[in-house]
Amino acid sequence: MATSSITPRLITFLLIALLSENVAADATDWLMKINSAAAEVNFAGTFVYIHDGEIEAMEVARRVKDGMMQERLYSLNGAPREVIRGMDKVWCYIPDQNVVVYDYRQISQSGFPKILPGDFEQLKRNYHFVEGSGGRIADRPAHQINVIPNDAYRYGYSLWADKATGLLLRSDLINQQDEILEQYLFIDVEIGGDITDEQLVAVSDQDELQLFGNNTPITASVDSSDWLLTQMPDGYTLSKHIRRMSPMNAGEVEHLVYTDGLSSVSVFIKEIREGQSKMSGLSRMGAVHAYRKTLNNHRITVMGEVPAETVEYLALGVEYSN
């Protein structure tokens, strides 16, 4: 009689593999639920943004109508700040600087709750998922998903979604040392129901504010730039190419966006005018890293909510093709 080749060790391995597949499938289902909720669910509440030892409290109201998201964000501590996302423009009110800036919307997205990408197969090539223990956020039961990067060129996330609706209630950005770099956390939220027009109107006094606007950006084909990136971390691809006029400074800015399906990096290219600084090197503000260099009398700025190694690697690979 032939001896079976299915050993206890192989059975254990197969069970672990099967459980891992189920975990990945469950995590993907939850990510899809988070994605749908951010694009479809009305809500109003208060969240805190914690970074660099500071806590910022924000009031938020969001309404989704006819497939378009409208939103109002208002700071509750520190210098007053207000952001209004309308049907076609984004307005940023900065009263203490007597400034209001508007820009044309490119995507229906805000910082929190983060809208995750729709291409989850791409996401799974760059990250893996671990189910968390869950918990209670803003007095609501929440399901936890940990998104862990496969290399050092991107950060990880720990996400808590409302069990009933999928709305993201907490998001932690995590580095390679498992340290929380920044955290968004709802402390109070009402999900569903009507959001009135009044909840989406700016309360900032606009009479004394100086208006700065932006011309309609020109979306160019992704392969039409004269600038090339000769080196790229695995998984990042060019997703958007925009040419626009800077709202506060004359001159055209070329904007290239690279993404791995979750993390995004922007490359800004602008001709240096007489008297402008040619400062180069790495800088950091919170979880955002930026690397600047000068090439062909243009200032190249690569920035994103990614590790310093990522922006430096991309910046050093920028070349002019003509």
PDB file of C-alpha atoms in Angstrom:
ATOM      1  CA  MET A   1       0.000   0.000   0.000  1.00  0.00           C
ATOM      2  CA  ALA A   2       1.397   3.403  -1.004  1.00  0.00           C
ATOM      3  CA  THR A   3       2.257   5.782   1.785  1.00  0.00           C
ATOM      4  CA  SER A   4       0.288   9.035   1.651  1.00  0.00           C
ATOM      5  CA  SER A   5       2.386  12.068   0.777  1.00  0.00           C
ATOM      6  CA  ILE A   6       0.089  14.387   2.725  1.00  0.00           C
ATOM      7  CA  THR A   7       2.034  14.911   5.922  1.00  0.00           C
ATOM      8  CA  PRO A   8       0.803  16.751   9.042  1.00  0.00           C
ATOM      9  CA  ARG A   9       3.218  19.579   8.169  1.00  0.00           C
ATOM     10  CA  LEU A  10       1.718  19.909   4.669  1.00  0.00           C
ATOM     11  CA  ILE A  11      -1.809  19.918   6.106  1.00  0.00           C
ATOM     12  CA  THR A  12      -0.786  22.725   8.481  1.00  0.00           C
ATOM     13  CA  PHE A  13       0.777  24.669   5.623  1.00  0.00           C
ATOM     14  CA  LEU A  14      -2.348  24.287   3.474  1.00  0.00           C
ATOM     15  CA  LEU A  15      -4.588  25.408   6.329  1.00  0.00           C
ATOM     16  CA  ILE A  16      -2.442  28.498   6.944  1.00  0.00           C
ATOM     17  CA  ALA A  17      -2.482  29.307   3.236  1.00  0.00           C
ATOM     18  CA  LEU A  18      -6.258  28.892   3.095  1.00  0.00           C
ATOM     19  CA  LEU A  19      -6.779  31.065   6.180  1.00  0.00           C
ATOM     20  CA  SER A  20      -4.464  33.717   4.707  1.00  0.00           C
ATOM     21  CA  GLU A  21      -6.508  33.729   1.495  1.00  0.00           C
ATOM     22  CA  ASN A  22      -9.685  34.185   3.535  1.00  0.00           C
ATOM     23  CA  VAL A  23      -8.148  37.029   5.522  1.00  0.00           C
ATOM     24  CA  ALA A  24      -7.110  38.780   2.301  1.00  0.00           C
ATOM     25  CA  ALA A  25     -10.573  38.290   0.829  1.00  0.00           C
ATOM     26  CA  ASP A  26     -12.273  39.621   3.978  1.00  0.00           C
ATOM     27  CA  ALA A  27      -9.918  42.610   4.072  1.00  0.00           C
ATOM     28  CA  THR A  28     -10.601  43.390   0.421  1.00  0.00           C
ATOM     29  CA  ASP A  29     -14.337  43.264   1.096  1.00  0.00           C
ATOM     30  CA  TRP A  30     -13.903  45.754   3.917  1.00  0.00           C
ATOM     31  CA  LEU A  31     -11.725  48.049   1.823  1.00  0.00           C
ATOM     32  CA  MET A  32     -14.397  48.030  -0.878  1.00  0.00           C
ATOM     33  CA  LYS A  33     -17.000  48.854   1.781  1.00  0.00           C
ATOM     34  CA  ILE A  34     -14.850  51.769   3.026  1.00  0.00           C
ATOM     35  CA  ASN A  35     -14.398  52.988  -0.534  1.00  0.00           C
ATOM     36  CA  SER A  36     -18.128  52.874  -1.251  1.00  0.00           C
ATOM     37  CA  ALA A  37     -19.087  54.578   2.029  1.00  0.00           C
ATOM     38  CA  ALA A  38     -16.693  57.502   1.483  1.00  0.00           C
ATOM     39  CA  ALA A  39     -18.236  58.132  -1.943  1.00  0.00           C
ATOM     40  CA  GLU A  40     -21.891  57.503  -1.085  1.00  0.00           C
ATOM     41  CA  VAL A  41     -22.677  58.209   2.594  1.00  0.00           C
ATOM     42  CA  ASN A  42     -23.784  61.534   4.084  1.00  0.00           C
ATOM     43  CA  PHE A  43     -22.338  62.374   7.490  1.00  0.00           C
ATOM     44  CA  ALA A  44     -21.535  65.208   9.892  1.00  0.00           C
ATOM     45  CA  GLY A  45     -19.303  65.227  12.937  1.00  0.00           C
ATOM     46  CA  THR A  46     -16.025  66.191  14.554  1.00  0.00           C
ATOM     47  CA  PHE A  47     -12.653  64.525  14.098  1.00  0.00           C
ATOM     48  CA  VAL A  48      -9.159  65.176  15.387  1.00  0.00           C
ATOM     49  CA  TYR A  49      -5.946  65.152  13.381  1.00  0.00           C
ATOM     50  CA  ILE A  50      -2.946  64.212  15.547  1.00  0.00           C
ATOM     51  CA  HIS A  51       0.584  64.789  14.233  1.00  0.00           C
ATOM     52  CA  ASP A  52       3.989  65.926  15.517  1.00  0.00           C
ATOM     53  CA  GLY A  53       2.667  66.180  19.070  1.00  0.00           C
ATOM     54  CA  GLU A  54      -0.162  68.503  18.010  1.00  0.00           C
ATOM     55  CA  ILE A  55      -3.915  67.972  17.952  1.00  0.00           C
ATOM     56  CA  GLU A  56      -6.165  69.743  15.472  1.00  0.00           C
ATOM     57  CA  ALA A  57      -9.940  69.447  15.804  1.00  0.00           C
ATOM     58  CA  MET A  58     -12.082  69.746  12.677  1.00  0.00           C
ATOM     59  CA  GLU A  59     -15.808  70.003  12.138  1.00  0.00           C
ATOM     60  CA  VAL A  60     -16.958  68.262   8.957  1.00  0.00           C
ATOM     61  CA  ALA A  61     -20.177  67.865   6.989  1.00  0.00           C
ATOM     62  CA  ARG A  62     -20.361  65.895   3.755  1.00  0.00           C
ATOM     63  CA  ARG A  63     -23.231  65.374   1.338  1.00  0.00           C
ATOM     64  CA  VAL A  64     -23.288  63.163  -1.726  1.00  0.00           C
ATOM     65  CA  LYS A  65     -25.848  64.286  -4.273  1.00  0.00           C
ATOM     66  CA  ASP A  66     -26.219  63.027  -7.850  1.00  0.00           C
ATOM     67  CA  GLY A  67     -22.872  61.296  -7.548  1.00  0.00           C
ATOM     68  CA  MET A  68     -21.021  64.489  -6.553  1.00  0.00           C
ATOM     69  CA  MET A  69     -19.541  65.068  -3.110  1.00  0.00           C
ATOM     70  CA  GLN A  70     -19.916  68.438  -1.352  1.00  0.00           C
ATOM     71  CA  GLU A  71     -18.120  69.135   1.903  1.00  0.00           C
ATOM     72  CA  ARG A  72     -17.346  71.748   4.527  1.00  0.00           C
ATOM     73  CA  LEU A  73     -14.359  71.510   6.885  1.00  0.00           C
ATOM     74  CA  TYR A  74     -13.841  74.005   9.701  1.00  0.00           C
ATOM     75  CA  SER A  75     -11.000  74.132  12.230  1.00  0.00           C
ATOM     76  CA  LEU A  76     -12.074  74.293  15.885  1.00  0.00           C
ATOM     77  CA  ASN A  77      -8.734  75.225  17.450  1.00  0.00           C
ATOM     78  CA  GLY A  78      -5.750  77.324  16.461  1.00  0.00           C
ATOM     79  CA  ALA A  79      -5.970  79.827  13.616  1.00  0.00           C
ATOM     80  CA  PRO A  80      -9.353  79.670  11.832  1.00  0.00           C
ATOM     81  CA  ARG A  81      -9.316  77.654   8.631  1.00  0.00           C
ATOM     82  CA  GLU A  82     -12.218  76.633   6.441  1.00  0.00           C
ATOM     83  CA  VAL A  83     -12.417  74.502   3.311  1.00  0.00           C
ATOM     84  CA  ILE A  84     -15.502  74.309   1.111  1.00  0.00           C
ATOM     85  CA  ARG A  85     -15.711  71.673  -1.612  1.00  0.00           C
ATOM     86  CA  GLY A  86     -18.429  72.597  -4.057  1.00  0.00           C
ATOM     87  CA  MET A  87     -19.566  70.966  -7.253  1.00  0.00           C
ATOM     88  CA  ASP A  88     -16.680  72.301  -9.344  1.00  0.00           C
ATOM     89  CA  LYS A  89     -14.312  74.261  -7.058  1.00  0.00           C
ATOM     90  CA  VAL A  90     -12.503  74.007  -3.739  1.00  0.00           C
ATOM     91  CA  TRP A  91     -12.335  77.162  -1.593  1.00  0.00           C
ATOM     92  CA  CYS A  92      -9.814  77.596   1.230  1.00  0.00           C
ATOM     93  CA  TYR A  93     -10.435  80.477   3.669  1.00  0.00           C
ATOM     94  CA  ILE A  94      -7.458  81.777   5.707  1.00  0.00           C
ATOM     95  CA  PRO A  95      -8.845  84.769   7.651  1.00  0.00           C
ATOM     96  CA  ASP A  96      -5.723  85.579   9.695  1.00  0.00           C
ATOM     97  CA  GLN A  97      -3.819  86.090   6.428  1.00  0.00           C
ATOM     98  CA  ASN A  98      -6.746  87.882   4.758  1.00  0.00           C
ATOM     99  CA  VAL A  99      -6.710  85.320   1.968  1.00  0.00           C
ATOM    100  CA  VAL A 100      -9.179  83.041   0.238  1.00  0.00           C
ATOM    101  CA  VAL A 101      -7.887  80.694  -2.456  1.00  0.00           C
ATOM    102  CA  TYR A 102      -9.952  78.678  -4.881  1.00  0.00           C
ATOM    103  CA  ASP A 103      -9.005  75.914  -7.244  1.00  0.00           C
ATOM    104  CA  TYR A 104     -10.840  73.650  -9.651  1.00  0.00           C
ATOM    105  CA  ARG A 105     -11.638  70.185  -8.370  1.00  0.00           C
ATOM    106  CA  GLN A 106      -9.850  67.270  -9.937  1.00  0.00           C
ATOM    107  CA  ILE A 107     -11.209  64.452  -7.786  1.00  0.00           C
ATOM    108  CA  SER A 108     -13.981  64.076  -5.183  1.00  0.00           C
ATOM    109  CA  GLN A 109     -11.615  63.398  -2.343  1.00  0.00           C
ATOM    110  CA  SER A 110     -10.590  64.841   0.991  1.00  0.00           C
ATOM    111  CA  GLY A 111      -8.075  63.935   3.645  1.00  0.00           C
ATOM    112  CA  PHE A 112     -10.466  62.082   5.954  1.00  0.00           C
ATOM    113  CA  PRO A 113     -12.200  59.763   5.608  1.00  0.00           C
ATOM    114  CA  LYS A 114      -9.682  58.688   3.004  1.00  0.00           C
ATOM    115  CA  ILE A 115     -11.169  57.334  -0.200  1.00  0.00           C
ATOM    116  CA  LEU A 116      -9.320  54.159  -1.078  1.00  0.00           C
ATOM    117  CA  PRO A 117      -8.643  53.138  -4.682  1.00  0.00           C
ATOM    118  CA  GLY A 118     -10.919  50.928  -6.720  1.00  0.00           C
ATOM    119  CA  ASP A 119      -8.117  48.786  -8.168  1.00  0.00           C
ATOM    120  CA  PHE A 120      -7.617  46.377  -5.294  1.00  0.00           C
ATOM    121  CA  GLU A 121      -5.641  43.895  -7.382  1.00  0.00           C
ATOM    122  CA  GLN A 122      -3.002  46.598  -7.866  1.00  0.00           C
ATOM    123  CA  LEU A 123      -3.150  47.355  -4.153  1.00  0.00           C
ATOM    124  CA  LYS A 124      -2.485  43.712  -3.258  1.00  0.00           C
ATOM    125  CA  ARG A 125       0.726  43.758  -5.293  1.00  0.00           C
ATOM    126  CA  ASN A 126       2.184  46.441  -3.020  1.00  0.00           C
ATOM    127  CA  TYR A 127       0.587  45.674   0.355  1.00  0.00           C
ATOM    128  CA  HIS A 128      -0.749  42.766   2.367  1.00  0.00           C
ATOM    129  CA  PHE A 129      -3.587  42.806   4.854  1.00  0.00           C
ATOM    130  CA  VAL A 130      -4.031  41.665   8.448  1.00  0.00           C
ATOM    131  CA  GLU A 131      -7.343  41.638  10.286  1.00  0.00           C
ATOM    132  CA  GLY A 132      -7.232  43.609  13.526  1.00  0.00           C
ATOM    133  CA  SER A 133      -9.100  43.275  16.797  1.00  0.00           C
ATOM    134  CA  GLY A 134     -11.628  46.005  16.107  1.00  0.00           C
ATOM    135  CA  GLY A 135     -13.002  48.283  18.780  1.00  0.00           C
ATOM    136  CA  ARG A 136     -15.281  51.247  19.402  1.00  0.00           C
ATOM    137  CA  ILE A 137     -14.751  54.626  17.747  1.00  0.00           C
ATOM    138  CA  ALA A 138     -17.023  57.636  18.369  1.00  0.00           C
ATOM    139  CA  ASP A 139     -19.331  55.282  20.315  1.00  0.00           C
ATOM    140  CA  ARG A 140     -19.774  53.039  17.259  1.00  0.00           C
ATOM    141  CA  PRO A 141     -18.573  49.426  16.772  1.00  0.00           C
ATOM    142  CA  ALA A 142     -15.656  49.420  14.333  1.00  0.00           C
ATOM    143  CA  HIS A 143     -13.833  46.785  12.275  1.00  0.00           C
ATOM    144  CA  GLN A 144     -10.030  47.060  11.982  1.00  0.00           C
ATOM    145  CA  ILE A 145      -7.897  46.356   8.897  1.00  0.00           C
ATOM    146  CA  ASN A 146      -4.096  46.721   8.882  1.00  0.00           C
ATOM    147  CA  VAL A 147      -2.546  47.535   5.508  1.00  0.00           C
ATOM    148  CA  ILE A 148       1.127  46.568   5.557  1.00  0.00           C
ATOM    149  CA  PRO A 149       3.556  47.624   2.795  1.00  0.00           C
ATOM    150  CA  ASN A 150       5.759  45.059   1.071  1.00  0.00           C
ATOM    151  CA  ASP A 151       8.824  47.350   1.011  1.00  0.00           C
ATOM    152  CA  ALA A 152      10.272  50.543   2.488  1.00  0.00           C
ATOM    153  CA  TYR A 153       9.022  52.889  -0.251  1.00  0.00           C
ATOM    154  CA  ARG A 154       5.554  53.361   1.271  1.00  0.00           C
ATOM    155  CA  TYR A 155       3.878  53.674   4.652  1.00  0.00           C
ATOM    156  CA  GLY A 156       1.363  51.333   6.220  1.00  0.00           C
ATOM    157  CA  TYR A 157      -2.131  52.051   7.502  1.00  0.00           C
ATOM    158  CA  SER A 158      -4.315  50.873  10.319  1.00  0.00           C
ATOM    159  CA  LEU A 159      -7.963  51.501   9.471  1.00  0.00           C
ATOM    160  CA  TRP A 160     -11.118  51.286  11.581  1.00  0.00           C
ATOM    161  CA  ALA A 161     -14.418  51.211   9.653  1.00  0.00           C
ATOM    162  CA  ASP A 162     -17.921  51.601  11.026  1.00  0.00           C
ATOM    163  CA  LYS A 163     -19.401  48.100  11.108  1.00  0.00           C
ATOM    164  CA  ALA A 164     -22.857  49.235  10.018  1.00  0.00           C
ATOM    165  CA  THR A 165     -21.941  51.496   7.073  1.00  0.00           C
ATOM    166  CA  GLY A 166     -18.241  51.030   6.298  1.00  0.00           C
ATOM    167  CA  LEU A 167     -17.474  54.712   6.900  1.00  0.00           C
ATOM    168  CA  LEU A 168     -13.857  55.148   7.958  1.00  0.00           C
ATOM    169  CA  LEU A 169     -13.803  56.292  11.596  1.00  0.00           C
ATOM    170  CA  ARG A 170     -10.075  56.188  12.283  1.00  0.00           C
ATOM    171  CA  SER A 171      -6.942  56.085  10.123  1.00  0.00           C
ATOM    172  CA  ASP A 172      -3.370  55.705  11.400  1.00  0.00           C
ATOM    173  CA  LEU A 173      -0.362  56.246   9.137  1.00  0.00           C
ATOM    174  CA  ILE A 174       2.440  53.920  10.264  1.00  0.00           C
ATOM    175  CA  ASN A 175       6.164  53.867   9.441  1.00  0.00           C
ATOM    176  CA  GLN A 176       8.591  50.951   9.184  1.00  0.00           C
ATOM    177  CA  GLN A 177       9.219  51.079  12.954  1.00  0.00           C
ATOM    178  CA  ASP A 178       5.459  50.618  13.647  1.00  0.00           C
ATOM    179  CA  GLU A 179       5.242  54.198  14.906  1.00  0.00           C
ATOM    180  CA  ILE A 180       2.091  56.226  14.260  1.00  0.00           C
ATOM    181  CA  LEU A 181       3.106  59.263  12.198  1.00  0.00           C
ATOM    182  CA  GLU A 182      -0.343  60.800  12.060  1.00  0.00           C
ATOM    183  CA  GLN A 183      -3.847  59.876  13.053  1.00  0.00           C
ATOM    184  CA  TYR A 184      -7.333  60.909  12.002  1.00  0.00           C
ATOM    185  CA  LEU A 185     -10.006  59.988  14.521  1.00  0.00           C
ATOM    186  CA  PHE A 186     -13.711  60.777  14.728  1.00  0.00           C
ATOM    187  CA  ILE A 187     -14.821  61.708  18.238  1.00  0.00           C
ATOM    188  CA  ASP A 188     -18.420  62.366  17.247  1.00  0.00           C
ATOM    189  CA  VAL A 189     -20.290  61.499  14.062  1.00  0.00           C
ATOM    190  CA  GLU A 190     -23.823  61.163  12.722  1.00  0.00           C
ATOM    191  CA  ILE A 191     -24.015  58.937   9.655  1.00  0.00           C
ATOM    192  CA  GLY A 192     -26.803  59.090   7.099  1.00  0.00           C
ATOM    193  CA  GLY A 193     -29.716  61.482   6.993  1.00  0.00           C
ATOM    194  CA  ASP A 194     -29.967  64.827   5.283  1.00  0.00           C
ATOM    195  CA  ILE A 195     -27.210  67.421   5.143  1.00  0.00           C
ATOM    196  CA  THR A 196     -28.707  70.868   4.600  1.00  0.00           C
ATOM    197  CA  ASP A 197     -27.389  73.590   2.289  1.00  0.00           C
ATOM    198  CA  GLU A 198     -26.663  75.712   5.374  1.00  0.00           C
ATOM    199  CA  GLN A 199     -24.260  73.074   6.720  1.00  0.00           C
ATOM    200  CA  LEU A 200     -22.162  73.414   3.562  1.00  0.00           C
ATOM    201  CA  VAL A 201     -21.920  77.225   3.441  1.00  0.00           C
ATOM    202  CA  ALA A 202     -18.761  79.049   4.568  1.00  0.00           C
ATOM    203  CA  VAL A 203     -19.032  80.996   7.815  1.00  0.00           C
ATOM    204  CA  SER A 204     -15.781  82.919   7.296  1.00  0.00           C
ATOM    205  CA  ASP A 205     -16.198  86.657   6.737  1.00  0.00           C
ATOM    206  CA  GLN A 206     -15.288  87.110   3.089  1.00  0.00           C
ATOM    207  CA  ASP A 207     -15.512  90.902   2.811  1.00  0.00           C
ATOM    208  CA  GLU A 208     -11.925  91.613   3.852  1.00  0.00           C
ATOM    209  CA  LEU A 209     -10.297  88.612   2.192  1.00  0.00           C
ATOM    210  CA  GLN A 210      -8.107  88.894  -0.882  1.00  0.00           C
ATOM    211  CA  LEU A 211      -9.100  86.417  -3.559  1.00  0.00           C
ATOM    212  CA  PHE A 212      -6.568  84.242  -5.354  1.00  0.00           C
ATOM    213  CA  GLY A 213      -7.835  81.911  -8.020  1.00  0.00           C
ATOM    214  CA  ASN A 214      -6.541  79.395 -10.464  1.00  0.00           C
ATOM    215  CA  ASN A 215      -7.300  79.076 -14.135  1.00  0.00           C
ATOM    216  CA  THR A 216      -8.920  75.855 -15.180  1.00  0.00           C
ATOM    217  CA  PRO A 217      -6.141  73.245 -15.156  1.00  0.00           C
ATOM    218  CA  ILE A 218      -5.330  71.557 -18.433  1.00  0.00           C
ATOM    219  CA  THR A 219      -5.264  67.797 -18.080  1.00  0.00           C
ATOM    220  CA  ALA A 220      -2.653  66.482 -20.514  1.00  0.00           C
ATOM    221  CA  SER A 221      -2.006  62.937 -21.627  1.00  0.00           C
ATOM    222  CA  VAL A 222       0.204  61.075 -19.182  1.00  0.00           C
ATOM    223  CA  ASP A 223       2.956  60.590 -21.774  1.00  0.00           C
ATOM    224  CA  SER A 224       3.097  64.174 -23.099  1.00  0.00           C
ATOM    225  CA  SER A 225       5.595  65.644 -20.623  1.00  0.00           C
ATOM    226  CA  ASP A 226       9.126  66.666 -21.619  1.00  0.00           C
ATOM    227  CA  TRP A 227      10.278  65.427 -18.218  1.00  0.00           C
ATOM    228  CA  LEU A 228      11.061  61.792 -17.491  1.00  0.00           C
ATOM    229  CA  LEU A 229      11.504  59.746 -14.338  1.00  0.00           C
ATOM    230  CA  THR A 230      14.281  57.274 -15.019  1.00  0.00           C
ATOM    231  CA  GLN A 231      13.858  55.347 -11.766  1.00  0.00           C
ATOM    232  CA  MET A 232      10.716  54.355  -9.915  1.00  0.00           C
ATOM    233  CA  PRO A 233       9.910  52.126  -6.907  1.00  0.00           C
ATOM    234  CA  ASP A 234       8.021  48.976  -7.838  1.00  0.00           C
ATOM    235  CA  GLY A 235       4.292  49.508  -8.155  1.00  0.00           C
ATOM    236  CA  TYR A 236       4.268  53.271  -8.754  1.00  0.00           C
ATOM    237  CA  THR A 237       2.876  54.395 -12.113  1.00  0.00           C
ATOM    238  CA  LEU A 238       2.041  57.759 -13.671  1.00  0.00           C
ATOM    239  CA  SER A 239      -1.683  58.371 -13.166  1.00  0.00           C
ATOM    240  CA  LYS A 240      -2.175  62.062 -13.932  1.00  0.00           C
ATOM    241  CA  HIS A 241      -0.490  64.912 -15.812  1.00  0.00           C
ATOM    242  CA  ILE A 242      -1.743  68.469 -15.290  1.00  0.00           C
ATOM    243  CA  ARG A 243      -0.525  71.861 -16.475  1.00  0.00           C
ATOM    244  CA  ARG A 244      -1.808  74.849 -14.529  1.00  0.00           C
ATOM    245  CA  MET A 245      -1.050  78.418 -13.536  1.00  0.00           C
ATOM    246  CA  SER A 246       0.063  78.890  -9.958  1.00  0.00           C
ATOM    247  CA  PRO A 247      -2.718  80.727  -8.043  1.00  0.00           C
ATOM    248  CA  MET A 248      -0.384  83.108  -6.175  1.00  0.00           C
ATOM    249  CA  ASN A 249       2.666  83.273  -8.419  1.00  0.00           C
ATOM    250  CA  ALA A 250       2.806  83.853 -12.141  1.00  0.00           C
ATOM    251  CA  GLY A 251       4.025  81.026 -14.273  1.00  0.00           C
ATOM    252  CA  GLU A 252       2.956  77.573 -15.350  1.00  0.00           C
ATOM    253  CA  VAL A 253       3.357  74.585 -13.089  1.00  0.00           C
ATOM    254  CA  GLU A 254       3.557  71.081 -14.486  1.00  0.00           C
ATOM    255  CA  HIS A 255       2.155  68.482 -12.104  1.00  0.00           C
ATOM    256  CA  LEU A 256       2.758  64.736 -12.446  1.00  0.00           C
ATOM    257  CA  VAL A 257       1.064  62.308 -10.040  1.00  0.00           C
ATOM    258  CA  TYR A 258       2.425  58.813  -9.411  1.00  0.00           C
ATOM    259  CA  THR A 259       0.531  56.235  -7.353  1.00  0.00           C
ATOM    260  CA  ASP A 260       0.841  52.639  -6.248  1.00  0.00           C
ATOM    261  CA  GLY A 261      -2.914  52.309  -5.732  1.00  0.00           C
ATOM    262  CA  LEU A 262      -2.919  53.851  -2.239  1.00  0.00           C
ATOM    263  CA  SER A 263       0.106  56.111  -1.707  1.00  0.00           C
ATOM    264  CA  SER A 264       0.589  59.038  -4.083  1.00  0.00           C
ATOM    265  CA  VAL A 265       3.605  61.182  -4.939  1.00  0.00           C
ATOM    266  CA  SER A 266       3.425  64.511  -6.779  1.00  0.00           C
ATOM    267  CA  VAL A 267       6.161  65.941  -8.976  1.00  0.00           C
ATOM    268  CA  PHE A 268       5.919  69.718  -9.500  1.00  0.00           C
ATOM    269  CA  ILE A 269       8.037  71.358 -12.205  1.00  0.00           C
ATOM    270  CA  LYS A 270       8.260  75.142 -12.530  1.00  0.00           C
ATOM    271  CA  GLU A 271      10.687  77.451 -14.302  1.00  0.00           C
ATOM    272  CA  ILE A 272      12.801  79.497 -11.893  1.00  0.00           C
ATOM    273  CA  ARG A 273      12.291  83.226 -12.234  1.00  0.00           C
ATOM    274  CA  GLU A 274      14.963  85.821 -11.557  1.00  0.00           C
ATOM    275  CA  GLY A 275      15.698  86.219  -7.870  1.00  0.00           C
ATOM    276  CA  GLN A 276      14.000  82.989  -6.819  1.00  0.00           C
ATOM    277  CA  SER A 277      15.803  80.560  -4.547  1.00  0.00           C
ATOM    278  CA  LYS A 278      17.499  77.477  -5.964  1.00  0.00           C
ATOM    279  CA  MET A 279      17.429  75.684  -2.618  1.00  0.00           C
ATOM    280  CA  SER A 280      17.653  71.900  -2.908  1.00  0.00           C
ATOM    281  CA  GLY A 281      17.517  68.887  -0.637  1.00  0.00           C
ATOM    282  CA  LEU A 282      15.106  67.071   1.644  1.00  0.00           C
ATOM    283  CA  SER A 283      12.488  68.645   3.916  1.00  0.00           C
ATOM    284  CA  ARG A 284       9.637  67.347   6.037  1.00  0.00           C
ATOM    285  CA  MET A 285       6.309  68.629   7.337  1.00  0.00           C
ATOM    286  CA  GLY A 286       4.493  66.056   9.421  1.00  0.00           C
ATOM    287  CA  ALA A 287       4.248  62.820   7.445  1.00  0.00           C
ATOM    288  CA  VAL A 288       4.859  64.661   4.161  1.00  0.00           C
ATOM    289  CA  HIS A 289       8.383  64.538   2.747  1.00  0.00           C
ATOM    290  CA  ALA A 290       9.611  66.759  -0.068  1.00  0.00           C
ATOM    291  CA  TYR A 291      12.803  66.732  -2.106  1.00  0.00           C
ATOM    292  CA  ARG A 292      13.800  69.730  -4.248  1.00  0.00           C
ATOM    293  CA  LYS A 293      16.424  70.079  -6.924  1.00  0.00           C
ATOM    294  CA  THR A 294      17.219  72.411  -9.825  1.00  0.00           C
ATOM    295  CA  LEU A 295      17.586  71.187 -13.375  1.00  0.00           C
ATOM    296  CA  ASN A 296      17.599  73.167 -16.669  1.00  0.00           C
ATOM    297  CA  ASN A 297      16.645  76.317 -14.745  1.00  0.00           C
ATOM    298  CA  HIS A 298      13.543  74.561 -13.380  1.00  0.00           C
ATOM    299  CA  ARG A 299      12.685  73.829  -9.784  1.00  0.00           C
ATOM    300  CA  ILE A 300      11.756  70.169  -9.346  1.00  0.00           C
ATOM    301  CA  THR A 301       9.768  69.352  -6.196  1.00  0.00           C
ATOM    302  CA  VAL A 302       8.798  65.779  -5.376  1.00  0.00           C
ATOM    303  CA  MET A 303       6.473  65.445  -2.390  1.00  0.00           C
ATOM    304  CA  GLY A 304       4.071  63.009  -0.830  1.00  0.00           C
ATOM    305  CA  GLU A 305       2.934  61.257   2.309  1.00  0.00           C
ATOM    306  CA  VAL A 306       5.653  58.650   1.827  1.00  0.00           C
ATOM    307  CA  PRO A 307       9.078  57.886   3.361  1.00  0.00           C
ATOM    308  CA  ALA A 308      11.970  60.235   2.661  1.00  0.00           C
ATOM    309  CA  GLU A 309      13.710  57.528   0.614  1.00  0.00           C
ATOM    310  CA  THR A 310      10.815  57.520  -1.855  1.00  0.00           C
ATOM    311  CA  VAL A 311      10.797  61.231  -2.715  1.00  0.00           C
ATOM    312  CA  GLU A 312      14.595  61.380  -2.900  1.00  0.00           C
ATOM    313  CA  TYR A 313      14.754  58.301  -5.148  1.00  0.00           C
ATOM    314  CA  LEU A 314      12.171  59.777  -7.519  1.00  0.00           C
ATOM    315  CA  ALA A 315      13.698  63.265  -7.535  1.00  0.00           C
ATOM    316  CA  LEU A 316      17.170  62.027  -8.383  1.00  0.00           C
ATOM    317  CA  GLY A 317      15.679  60.195 -11.350  1.00  0.00           C
ATOM    318  CA  VAL A 318      13.987  63.258 -12.921  1.00  0.00           C
ATOM    319  CA  GLU A 319      15.538  64.197 -16.267  1.00  0.00           C
ATOM    320  CA  TYR A 320      14.679  66.542 -19.132  1.00  0.00           C
ATOM    321  CA  SER A 321      14.032  64.575 -22.305  1.00  0.00           C
ATOM    322  CA  ASN A 322      14.666  67.302 -24.938  1.00  0.00           C
TER     323      ASN A 322
END
